[in-house]
Amino acid sequence: MLALAQFCALHKLSFDYWLKPLPKTLKNMPFGNYKAALSLGMTARCTDQVLTLATIKNHYKEDPDILFLAQGGADRRAEEGLKLCAKKINDYLKSRNISQIRQASIVIASGTGVSALYLQQHIDQAYQVYTVACVGDKDYLYDQMNALSQGKWRLPTILSPLKKYHFGVCYPEHLAMYYKLKEQTGIEFDLLYDPLTWQVMLESYYELPQPIIYLHCGGVSGNESMLKRYYRLSVR
């Protein structure tokens, strides 16, 4: 949301963002990424309808100048950016004298799986992409990736947690992981995707080909909202 708002503001484009009705607290007093996106000119369109491209398109007249993007960037046009990312990873591994005969693991969190899917297509064949389903379950993620690839591409390997988690719910172990990573690495990770993915990666650590490259999710500007939720719910 925020990245698209920044892009549209930079290029002087209008940007409608469709979402479910907001909590009263956020609607009355915007903060975090939502506040930042609004300040850049984003228009929030709230609806009780099922959010699909088809239902959203019903609110607009046909116009070749309108671009509709699916939730989570599940779009073939995302491939170009992921191709560049894969090249940087390949170059990095080569510069570290990790030959193509030796294996390596690339770990990334998934919502719709588009990033993991395109990375797998452009990473050298000796390397495997591993991902964690953060939004839905393993079956949902495979369905998303198969729909985009039409069942013809090499798929990333999906790692599953030892227990079920629900997306967007505040879990004490995820907050603990967030602080542990920040303390030990000096890097701030996002609170929605990274803690679960790190948790699952560490649970599977000895089963993964070494070395392991973990791809940061970005999105740390959204942590302000998440930390407020943890505080409000007294999750420690």
Tab-separated table of C-alpha atoms in Angstrom:
chain	number	residue	atom	x	y	z
A	1	MET	CA	0.000	0.000	0.000
A	2	LEU	CA	2.610	2.562	1.074
A	3	ALA	CA	5.029	1.667	-1.731
A	4	LEU	CA	2.265	2.113	-4.322
A	5	ALA	CA	1.200	5.389	-2.717
A	6	GLN	CA	4.791	6.638	-2.937
A	7	PHE	CA	5.074	5.549	-6.568
A	8	CYS	CA	1.794	7.225	-7.531
A	9	ALA	CA	2.696	10.436	-5.712
A	10	LEU	CA	6.065	10.519	-7.473
A	11	HIS	CA	4.460	10.105	-10.894
A	12	LYS	CA	1.399	12.258	-10.121
A	13	LEU	CA	-1.058	9.370	-10.508
A	14	SER	CA	-4.301	8.896	-8.585
A	15	PHE	CA	-4.397	5.817	-6.362
A	16	ASP	CA	-7.480	4.063	-4.967
A	17	TYR	CA	-6.826	1.400	-2.351
A	18	TRP	CA	-9.674	-1.026	-1.670
A	19	LEU	CA	-10.001	-2.630	1.728
A	20	LYS	CA	-12.436	-3.965	4.293
A	21	PRO	CA	-14.056	-1.486	6.734
A	22	LEU	CA	-11.447	-0.108	9.117
A	23	PRO	CA	-11.494	-0.315	12.921
A	24	LYS	CA	-12.918	2.891	14.398
A	25	THR	CA	-9.619	3.770	16.075
A	26	LEU	CA	-7.698	3.668	12.787
A	27	LYS	CA	-10.481	5.394	10.847
A	28	ASN	CA	-10.766	8.260	13.332
A	29	MET	CA	-7.057	8.613	14.011
A	30	PRO	CA	-4.907	7.184	11.187
A	31	PHE	CA	-1.351	6.154	12.046
A	32	GLY	CA	1.514	4.096	10.643
A	33	ASN	CA	1.569	3.095	6.978
A	34	TYR	CA	-2.091	4.007	6.525
A	35	LYS	CA	-1.519	7.588	7.688
A	36	ALA	CA	1.591	7.900	5.517
A	37	ALA	CA	-0.242	6.587	2.430
A	38	LEU	CA	-3.146	9.004	2.965
A	39	SER	CA	-0.713	11.906	3.252
A	40	LEU	CA	0.648	10.954	-0.185
A	41	GLY	CA	-2.796	11.299	-1.765
A	42	MET	CA	-4.093	7.740	-1.550
A	43	THR	CA	-7.896	7.376	-1.488
A	44	ALA	CA	-9.126	4.602	0.806
A	45	ARG	CA	-12.186	2.772	-0.556
A	46	CYS	CA	-13.831	0.626	2.106
A	47	THR	CA	-16.360	-2.065	1.216
A	48	ASP	CA	-18.212	-4.958	2.835
A	49	GLN	CA	-18.109	-6.872	-0.458
A	50	VAL	CA	-15.750	-9.737	-1.153
A	51	LEU	CA	-12.541	-8.104	-2.340
A	52	THR	CA	-11.673	-9.451	-5.770
A	53	LEU	CA	-10.500	-7.718	-8.925
A	54	ALA	CA	-13.876	-8.485	-10.503
A	55	THR	CA	-15.900	-6.781	-7.752
A	56	ILE	CA	-13.554	-3.785	-7.664
A	57	LYS	CA	-13.704	-3.328	-11.448
A	58	ASN	CA	-17.494	-2.983	-11.179
A	59	HIS	CA	-16.957	0.424	-9.552
A	60	TYR	CA	-15.145	1.860	-12.585
A	61	LYS	CA	-15.928	2.535	-16.221
A	62	GLU	CA	-13.795	0.732	-18.781
A	63	ASP	CA	-10.693	2.818	-19.300
A	64	PRO	CA	-7.329	1.683	-20.739
A	65	ASP	CA	-5.620	4.209	-18.468
A	66	ILE	CA	-6.779	2.425	-15.296
A	67	LEU	CA	-4.451	-0.272	-13.979
A	68	PHE	CA	-5.854	-2.858	-11.564
A	69	LEU	CA	-3.392	-4.709	-9.338
A	70	ALA	CA	-4.274	-7.815	-7.363
A	71	GLN	CA	-3.672	-8.031	-3.641
A	72	GLY	CA	-0.135	-9.001	-2.713
A	73	GLY	CA	1.286	-8.091	-6.113
A	74	ALA	CA	0.113	-11.374	-7.652
A	75	ASP	CA	0.785	-10.136	-11.157
A	76	ARG	CA	3.073	-11.305	-13.957
A	77	ARG	CA	4.482	-7.786	-14.228
A	78	ALA	CA	6.224	-8.386	-10.906
A	79	GLU	CA	8.623	-10.807	-12.592
A	80	GLU	CA	11.041	-8.156	-13.863
A	81	GLY	CA	11.873	-6.910	-10.375
A	82	LEU	CA	12.278	-10.424	-8.980
A	83	LYS	CA	14.509	-11.332	-11.930
A	84	LEU	CA	16.837	-8.501	-10.910
A	85	CYS	CA	16.729	-9.653	-7.277
A	86	ALA	CA	17.651	-13.213	-8.330
A	87	LYS	CA	20.576	-11.897	-10.363
A	88	LYS	CA	21.915	-10.048	-7.325
A	89	ILE	CA	21.669	-13.232	-5.245
A	90	ASN	CA	23.381	-15.299	-7.952
A	91	ASP	CA	26.166	-12.709	-8.236
A	92	TYR	CA	26.568	-12.604	-4.456
A	93	LEU	CA	26.900	-16.389	-4.167
A	94	LYS	CA	29.362	-16.428	-7.045
A	95	SER	CA	31.439	-13.673	-5.438
A	96	ARG	CA	31.599	-15.792	-2.272
A	97	ASN	CA	33.035	-18.690	-4.287
A	98	ILE	CA	29.947	-20.816	-3.760
A	99	SER	CA	29.994	-22.801	-6.977
A	100	GLN	CA	26.868	-24.045	-8.709
A	101	ILE	CA	27.780	-27.575	-7.641
A	102	ARG	CA	27.293	-26.568	-4.012
A	103	GLN	CA	23.749	-26.023	-2.787
A	104	ALA	CA	22.332	-22.974	-1.033
A	105	SER	CA	18.951	-22.064	0.445
A	106	ILE	CA	17.092	-18.835	-0.278
A	107	VAL	CA	14.416	-18.179	2.369
A	108	ILE	CA	11.629	-15.635	1.949
A	109	ALA	CA	8.214	-15.059	3.526
A	110	SER	CA	5.094	-15.414	1.363
A	111	GLY	CA	1.686	-13.795	1.182
A	112	THR	CA	0.508	-14.720	-2.314
A	113	GLY	CA	3.850	-16.388	-3.080
A	114	VAL	CA	4.634	-14.275	-6.148
A	115	SER	CA	8.093	-13.210	-4.909
A	116	ALA	CA	9.152	-16.738	-4.011
A	117	LEU	CA	7.758	-18.113	-7.274
A	118	TYR	CA	9.591	-15.692	-9.555
A	119	LEU	CA	12.803	-15.964	-7.554
A	120	GLN	CA	12.735	-19.728	-8.062
A	121	GLN	CA	12.530	-19.274	-11.838
A	122	HIS	CA	15.615	-17.044	-12.000
A	123	ILE	CA	17.834	-18.402	-9.224
A	124	ASP	CA	20.598	-20.723	-10.470
A	125	GLN	CA	19.401	-24.329	-10.659
A	126	ALA	CA	21.713	-25.464	-7.846
A	127	TYR	CA	19.878	-23.257	-5.361
A	128	GLN	CA	16.433	-23.795	-3.890
A	129	VAL	CA	13.948	-21.177	-2.711
A	130	TYR	CA	12.157	-21.972	0.552
A	131	THR	CA	9.144	-20.016	1.724
A	132	VAL	CA	6.626	-19.872	4.564
A	133	ALA	CA	2.888	-19.329	4.063
A	134	CYS	CA	2.165	-16.346	6.316
A	135	VAL	CA	-1.311	-15.348	5.080
A	136	GLY	CA	-3.014	-18.654	4.263
A	137	ASP	CA	-1.961	-22.260	4.700
A	138	LYS	CA	0.290	-24.443	2.561
A	139	ASP	CA	-2.537	-25.495	0.224
A	140	TYR	CA	-3.616	-21.873	-0.311
A	141	LEU	CA	-0.058	-20.885	-1.204
A	142	TYR	CA	0.380	-23.764	-3.655
A	143	ASP	CA	-2.942	-22.837	-5.288
A	144	GLN	CA	-1.804	-19.216	-5.674
A	145	MET	CA	1.527	-20.191	-7.227
A	146	ASN	CA	0.034	-22.822	-9.517
A	147	ALA	CA	-2.552	-20.317	-10.767
A	148	LEU	CA	0.164	-17.811	-11.657
A	149	SER	CA	2.483	-20.395	-13.219
A	150	GLN	CA	-0.352	-22.410	-14.799
A	151	GLY	CA	1.265	-25.481	-13.273
A	152	LYS	CA	4.277	-25.310	-15.593
A	153	TRP	CA	7.038	-23.846	-13.421
A	154	ARG	CA	9.405	-25.136	-10.793
A	155	LEU	CA	7.871	-24.223	-7.437
A	156	PRO	CA	9.567	-23.096	-4.233
A	157	THR	CA	9.524	-25.486	-1.293
A	158	ILE	CA	7.005	-24.476	1.376
A	159	LEU	CA	8.090	-24.862	5.002
A	160	SER	CA	5.326	-25.231	7.590
A	161	PRO	CA	5.326	-24.187	11.270
A	162	LEU	CA	4.943	-26.780	14.001
A	163	LYS	CA	1.632	-25.157	15.027
A	164	LYS	CA	-1.028	-23.171	13.181
A	165	TYR	CA	-0.898	-19.381	13.188
A	166	HIS	CA	-3.453	-16.856	11.936
A	167	PHE	CA	-2.268	-13.899	9.885
A	168	GLY	CA	-2.325	-10.542	11.651
A	169	VAL	CA	-2.885	-12.015	15.119
A	170	CYS	CA	-0.486	-10.845	17.843
A	171	TYR	CA	1.527	-13.766	19.228
A	172	PRO	CA	3.962	-13.338	22.165
A	173	GLU	CA	6.565	-15.583	20.497
A	174	HIS	CA	6.564	-13.406	17.385
A	175	LEU	CA	7.113	-10.245	19.404
A	176	ALA	CA	9.919	-12.029	21.262
A	177	MET	CA	11.468	-13.061	17.928
A	178	TYR	CA	11.247	-9.466	16.675
A	179	TYR	CA	13.189	-8.151	19.680
A	180	LYS	CA	15.667	-11.047	19.636
A	181	LEU	CA	16.516	-10.458	15.975
A	182	LYS	CA	16.842	-6.720	16.532
A	183	GLU	CA	19.184	-7.264	19.476
A	184	GLN	CA	21.362	-9.961	17.890
A	185	THR	CA	21.590	-8.645	14.320
A	186	GLY	CA	21.058	-4.910	14.728
A	187	ILE	CA	18.420	-5.192	11.986
A	188	GLU	CA	14.746	-4.376	12.410
A	189	PHE	CA	12.425	-6.866	10.724
A	190	ASP	CA	8.721	-6.446	10.030
A	191	LEU	CA	6.245	-7.864	12.552
A	192	LEU	CA	3.723	-9.423	10.163
A	193	TYR	CA	5.842	-11.772	8.059
A	194	ASP	CA	9.399	-12.004	9.330
A	195	PRO	CA	8.994	-13.406	12.873
A	196	LEU	CA	6.997	-16.429	11.690
A	197	THR	CA	9.348	-17.044	8.768
A	198	TRP	CA	12.421	-16.831	10.993
A	199	GLN	CA	10.763	-19.163	13.491
A	200	VAL	CA	10.012	-21.783	10.838
A	201	MET	CA	13.444	-21.391	9.235
A	202	LEU	CA	15.134	-22.029	12.584
A	203	GLU	CA	12.875	-25.032	13.228
A	204	SER	CA	14.015	-26.442	9.865
A	205	TYR	CA	17.588	-25.139	10.057
A	206	TYR	CA	19.450	-28.459	9.991
A	207	GLU	CA	17.343	-29.767	7.114
A	208	LEU	CA	18.165	-26.842	4.817
A	209	PRO	CA	21.157	-26.831	2.455
A	210	GLN	CA	23.807	-24.400	3.678
A	211	PRO	CA	24.517	-21.517	3.384
A	212	ILE	CA	21.147	-19.864	3.949
A	213	ILE	CA	20.259	-16.441	2.571
A	214	TYR	CA	17.279	-14.806	4.263
A	215	LEU	CA	15.507	-12.085	2.299
A	216	HIS	CA	14.205	-9.207	4.414
A	217	CYS	CA	10.507	-8.438	3.843
A	218	GLY	CA	10.874	-4.688	4.154
A	219	GLY	CA	7.779	-2.932	5.443
A	220	VAL	CA	9.220	-1.953	8.830
A	221	SER	CA	7.297	1.322	8.696
A	222	GLY	CA	4.231	-0.797	9.467
A	223	ASN	CA	5.724	-1.849	12.798
A	224	GLU	CA	4.381	1.298	14.453
A	225	SER	CA	0.829	0.007	13.966
A	226	MET	CA	1.710	-3.546	15.007
A	227	LEU	CA	3.547	-2.486	18.171
A	228	LYS	CA	0.527	-0.388	19.179
A	229	ARG	CA	-1.676	-3.458	18.732
A	230	TYR	CA	0.643	-5.573	20.883
A	231	TYR	CA	0.629	-2.856	23.548
A	232	ARG	CA	-3.164	-2.397	23.411
A	233	LEU	CA	-3.732	-6.154	23.724
A	234	SER	CA	-1.132	-6.390	26.513
A	235	VAL	CA	0.761	-9.043	24.561
A	236	ARG	CA	4.293	-9.304	25.921
